[in-house]
Coordinates of C-alpha atoms and ligand atoms in Angstrom, one line a residue:
X1 CA 0.1 0.1 0.0
X2 CA 0.9 3.5 -0.4
X3 CA 2.8 5.2 2.3
X4 CA -0.1 7.1 3.7
X5 CA -2.0 4.2 4.0
X6 CA 0.8 2.4 5.7
X7 CA 0.9 5.2 8.3
X8 CA -2.9 4.9 9.3
X9 CA -2.8 1.1 9.6
X10 CA 0.3 1.3 11.9
X11 CA -1.4 3.8 13.9
X12 CA -4.3 1.6 14.2
X13 CA -2.4 -1.3 14.9
X14 CA -0.8 0.9 17.8
X15 CA -4.2 1.5 19.2
X16 CA -5.1 -2.2 19.0
X17 CA -2.2 -3.1 21.1
X18 CA -3.3 -5.1 23.9
X19 CA -0.6 -3.7 26.3
X20 CA -2.8 -0.7 26.6
X21 CA -4.5 -0.5 30.2
X22 CA -7.4 0.9 29.9
X23 CA -7.7 0.1 25.9
X24 CA -8.2 3.5 24.4
X25 CA -12.0 4.5 24.2
X26 CA -11.7 8.1 23.9
X27 CA -9.1 9.2 20.6
X28 CA -8.6 12.8 19.6
X29 CA -6.8 13.3 16.0
X30 CA -5.1 16.6 15.3
X31 CA -4.8 17.9 11.8
X32 CA -7.5 15.5 10.5
X33 CA -7.3 17.1 7.1
X34 CA -9.5 14.9 4.6
X35 CA -10.4 12.6 7.5
X36 CA -8.9 9.8 6.1
X37 CA -8.0 8.1 9.3
X38 CA -11.3 8.1 10.4
X39 CA -12.4 4.3 8.6
X40 CA -9.3 3.0 10.6
X41 CA -10.4 4.6 13.9
X42 CA -14.0 3.0 13.2
X43 CA -12.2 -0.6 12.7
X44 CA -10.9 -0.5 16.5
X45 CA -13.9 -2.1 18.6
X46 CA -13.1 -0.6 21.7
X47 CA -13.1 3.0 20.5
X48 CA -16.5 4.6 21.3
X49 CA -15.5 8.4 21.0
X50 CA -13.5 10.1 18.3
X51 CA -13.1 13.9 18.2
X52 CA -11.1 15.0 15.0
X53 CA -9.8 18.7 15.2
X54 CA -8.4 20.8 11.9
X55 CA -7.9 24.4 11.6
X56 CA -8.9 24.5 8.0
X57 CA -12.8 25.1 7.8
X58 CA -13.0 24.4 4.2
X59 CA -11.3 21.0 4.3
X60 CA -13.6 19.9 6.9
X61 CA -16.9 21.0 5.1
X62 CA -15.8 19.2 2.2
X63 CA -14.6 15.8 3.9
X64 CA -16.7 15.8 7.0
X65 CA -19.4 13.4 5.5
X66 CA -16.6 10.7 5.5
X67 CA -17.3 10.5 9.4
X68 CA -21.0 9.8 8.6
X69 CA -22.3 6.5 9.5
X70 CA -23.0 4.2 6.4
X71 CA -26.1 2.0 5.8
X72 CA -23.8 -0.7 6.2
X73 CA -23.2 0.5 9.9
X74 CA -26.9 0.1 10.6
X75 CA -27.2 -3.1 8.9
X76 CA -24.3 -4.7 10.6
X77 CA -23.3 -2.4 13.5
X78 CA -20.2 -2.4 15.5
X79 CA -19.7 -3.8 19.0
X80 CA -19.8 -0.5 20.7
X81 CA -21.8 2.9 19.7
X82 CA -19.4 5.4 18.3
X83 CA -19.6 9.2 18.8
X84 CA -17.8 11.2 16.5
X85 CA -17.2 15.2 17.0
X86 CA -15.3 17.0 13.8
X87 CA -14.2 20.4 15.5
X88 CA -12.7 23.2 13.8
X89 CA -9.7 24.7 15.6
X90 CA -6.0 24.9 16.1
X91 CA -3.9 22.2 18.3
X92 CA -2.6 25.5 20.1
X93 CA -5.7 25.8 21.9
X94 CA -7.2 23.9 24.9
X95 CA -10.9 22.7 24.4
X96 CA -12.6 21.2 27.2
X97 CA -13.9 18.4 24.9
X98 CA -10.3 16.9 24.7
X99 CA -10.3 16.2 28.3
X100 CA -10.3 12.7 28.9
X101 CA -9.0 11.4 25.7
X102 CA -6.7 8.3 26.2
X103 CA -4.9 8.6 22.9
X104 CA -3.7 11.5 21.0
X105 CA -2.8 11.1 17.4
X106 CA -1.1 13.5 15.0
X107 CA -0.5 12.0 11.5
X108 CA 2.1 14.6 9.4
X109 CA 1.1 17.8 11.1
X110 CA 3.9 19.2 13.2
X111 CA 6.0 19.9 10.2
X112 CA 3.2 22.3 9.1
X113 CA 3.4 24.1 12.3
X114 CA 5.9 27.1 12.9
X115 CA 8.1 26.3 16.3
X116 CA 5.8 28.7 18.6
X117 CA 2.8 26.4 17.4
X118 CA 4.6 23.4 18.3
X119 CA 5.4 24.7 21.5
X120 CA 1.7 25.2 22.3
X121 CA 1.0 21.9 20.8
X122 CA 3.0 20.2 23.6
X123 CA 1.3 22.3 26.2
X124 CA -2.0 21.1 24.9
X125 CA -1.3 17.5 24.5
X126 CA 1.1 16.7 27.4
X127 CA 0.0 19.7 29.8
X128 CA -3.8 19.9 29.1
X129 CA -4.9 16.5 27.7
X130 CA -2.4 14.3 29.5
X131 CA -3.6 11.2 27.4
X132 CA -2.2 7.7 28.2
X133 CA -0.6 7.4 24.5
X134 CA 0.2 10.2 21.9
X135 CA 1.3 9.4 18.6
X136 CA 3.2 11.7 16.3
X137 CA 4.5 10.9 12.5
X138 CA 6.4 13.4 10.8
X139 CA 9.0 13.1 7.5
X140 CA 12.3 11.7 8.0
X141 CA 14.9 14.2 6.1
X142 CA 17.6 11.5 6.4
X143 CA 15.5 9.7 3.8
X144 CA 15.7 12.6 1.6
X145 CA 18.9 11.8 0.0
X146 CA 16.6 8.8 -2.0
X147 CA 14.2 11.4 -3.3
X148 CA 16.9 13.7 -4.7
X149 CA 15.8 15.4 -7.9
X150 CA 12.1 15.0 -6.8
X151 CA 12.0 17.8 -4.2
X152 CA 12.3 21.5 -3.5
X153 CA 13.7 22.4 -0.4
X154 CA 11.1 20.1 1.4
X155 CA 8.8 17.3 0.6
X156 CA 5.9 19.9 0.6
X157 CA 5.6 23.4 0.2
X158 CA 3.7 24.0 3.2
X159 CA 6.4 22.4 5.4
X160 CA 8.1 24.6 7.9
X161 CA 10.8 22.0 8.7
X162 CA 11.5 18.4 8.1
X163 CA 13.7 16.6 10.9
X164 CA 16.6 14.4 10.7
X165 CA 16.4 11.2 13.2
X166 CA 18.6 13.0 15.8
X167 CA 16.3 16.1 15.4
X168 CA 13.2 14.4 16.0
X169 CA 14.9 12.4 19.0
X170 CA 16.0 15.6 20.4
X171 CA 12.7 17.1 20.3
X172 CA 11.0 13.9 22.0
X173 CA 13.6 14.1 24.6
X174 CA 12.9 17.7 25.2
X175 CA 9.2 16.7 25.9
X176 CA 10.2 13.9 28.2
X177 CA 12.5 16.0 30.3
X178 CA 9.5 18.5 30.8
X179 CA 7.0 15.9 31.2
X180 CA 8.8 13.3 32.9
X181 CA 5.9 10.9 33.5
X182 CA 6.0 10.2 29.6
X183 CA 8.3 7.5 28.0
X184 CA 9.1 7.6 24.4
X185 CA 9.2 4.7 21.8
X186 CA 10.5 6.0 18.3
X187 CA 10.2 3.9 15.3
X188 CA 9.2 4.6 11.6
X189 CA 6.9 3.9 8.4
X190 CA 7.9 3.3 5.0
X191 CA 10.8 0.9 4.9
X192 CA 14.0 2.1 2.7
X193 CA 15.0 -0.2 -0.3
X194 CA 17.4 -2.7 0.0
X195 CA 20.9 -1.6 0.7
X196 CA 20.0 1.8 2.1
X197 CA 18.8 1.2 5.3
X198 CA 21.0 3.4 7.0
X199 CA 18.8 6.3 5.9
X200 CA 16.0 5.0 8.2
X201 CA 12.2 4.9 7.4
X202 CA 10.5 7.7 5.1
X203 CA 7.9 8.8 8.0
X204 CA 9.2 8.6 11.6
X205 CA 7.0 7.8 14.4
X206 CA 7.0 8.8 18.2
X207 CA 4.8 6.9 20.7
X208 CA 4.7 8.5 23.9
X209 CA 3.4 6.6 26.6
X210 CA 2.4 8.2 30.0
X211 CA 3.4 6.0 33.4
X212 CA 0.7 4.0 34.9
X213 CA 0.8 5.5 38.4
X214 CA 0.8 9.1 37.2
X215 CA -2.3 10.8 38.3
X216 CA -3.2 13.5 35.8
X217 CA -3.8 16.9 37.2
X218 CA -7.3 18.8 36.8
X219 CA -8.2 21.8 34.5
X220 CA -11.0 23.6 36.3
X221 CA -11.4 26.5 33.8
X222 CA -11.3 25.0 30.2
X223 CA -14.0 26.1 27.9
X224 CA -15.2 24.9 24.4
X225 CA -13.1 27.1 22.2
X226 CA -13.4 25.2 18.9
X227 CA -16.3 25.5 16.4
X228 CA -18.5 22.2 16.1
X229 CA -18.3 21.2 12.3
X230 CA -20.7 18.0 12.6
X231 CA -21.1 15.4 15.1
X232 CA -22.4 11.8 14.3
X233 CA -23.4 8.9 16.4
X234 CA -22.9 5.5 14.8
X235 CA -24.8 2.6 16.0
X236 CA -23.8 -0.5 18.4
X237 CA -25.0 -3.9 18.6
Ligands
LIG1 N1 -3.4 13.8 9.1 C1 -3.5 13.9 7.7 C2 -3.4 12.4 7.2 O1 -2.9 11.9 7.7 O2 -4.3 12.4 6.0 C3 -2.8 14.8 7.1 C4 -2.4 16.2 7.9 S1 -2.1 17.5 6.5 C5 -0.5 17.1 5.9 C6 -1.8 18.7 7.9 C7 -3.0 19.3 8.1 O3 -3.0 20.0 9.7 C8 -4.0 20.2 7.1 O4 -5.0 19.8 7.0 C9 -4.0 21.6 8.2 O5 -5.3 22.3 8.0 C10 -3.8 21.0 9.5 N2 -3.4 22.2 10.5 C11 -2.3 23.1 10.2 N3 -2.1 23.8 11.4 C12 -3.1 23.4 12.3 C13 -3.4 23.6 13.5 N4 -2.6 24.6 14.3 N5 -4.1 22.9 14.3 C14 -4.9 22.0 13.8 N6 -4.4 21.6 12.6 C15 -3.7 22.2 11.6

């Protein structure tokens, strides 16, 4: 499958892993764009709430119906009902509806953000939501030598940066030093061709895991700051 589908599949597999206790039931995705990850969330039976957030109202308006229940979802419902909210807003802002999420997903988002927004993302995710797990993917610039001649400065005109493996690792370590109740596992998606293994994966992936014994702090004054684009309810058995 193409790389983007491999990324969705890897994220789905992580959400399904049996080592999570509790298994994630509420998932937040930032930078959901065309809502392409939605059908993968839907396949994870223990997920009962998905909140998808993007800053671009037009892309959400255009693609939001991808999260709508299909006839087949009524004829052959999933085990658990699934509540879906598609919200327009920035990862820089903290909306009360994000609280209680077990898992946060950011697929190819951070490289689209200026560094001041990346800093606010860290606060929103690790300081405010404090999920059990958080998953990030971003291009691995060490891999770009294999794309020579096909690229401008970056893989996409809107990228603000593309990090090498060591830059990405520095970022994850900085987060962990600020939020020491998390640990990180780094992996990747998209294997390099034979003989070129030294450049690493095409996309790099960081999985942050919160310590079991950490008790999340309370955020008392959180409000609804995002705009609701749509909510859907998928039936369960
Ligand atoms: N996650 C998508 C996927 O896997 O198909 C692709 C993400 S796309 C490359 C980046 C998205 O991030 C865009 O849809 C953009 O509107 C969104 N975005 C940019 N800045 C944002 C912000 N501050 N908060 C939330 N979303 C943002």
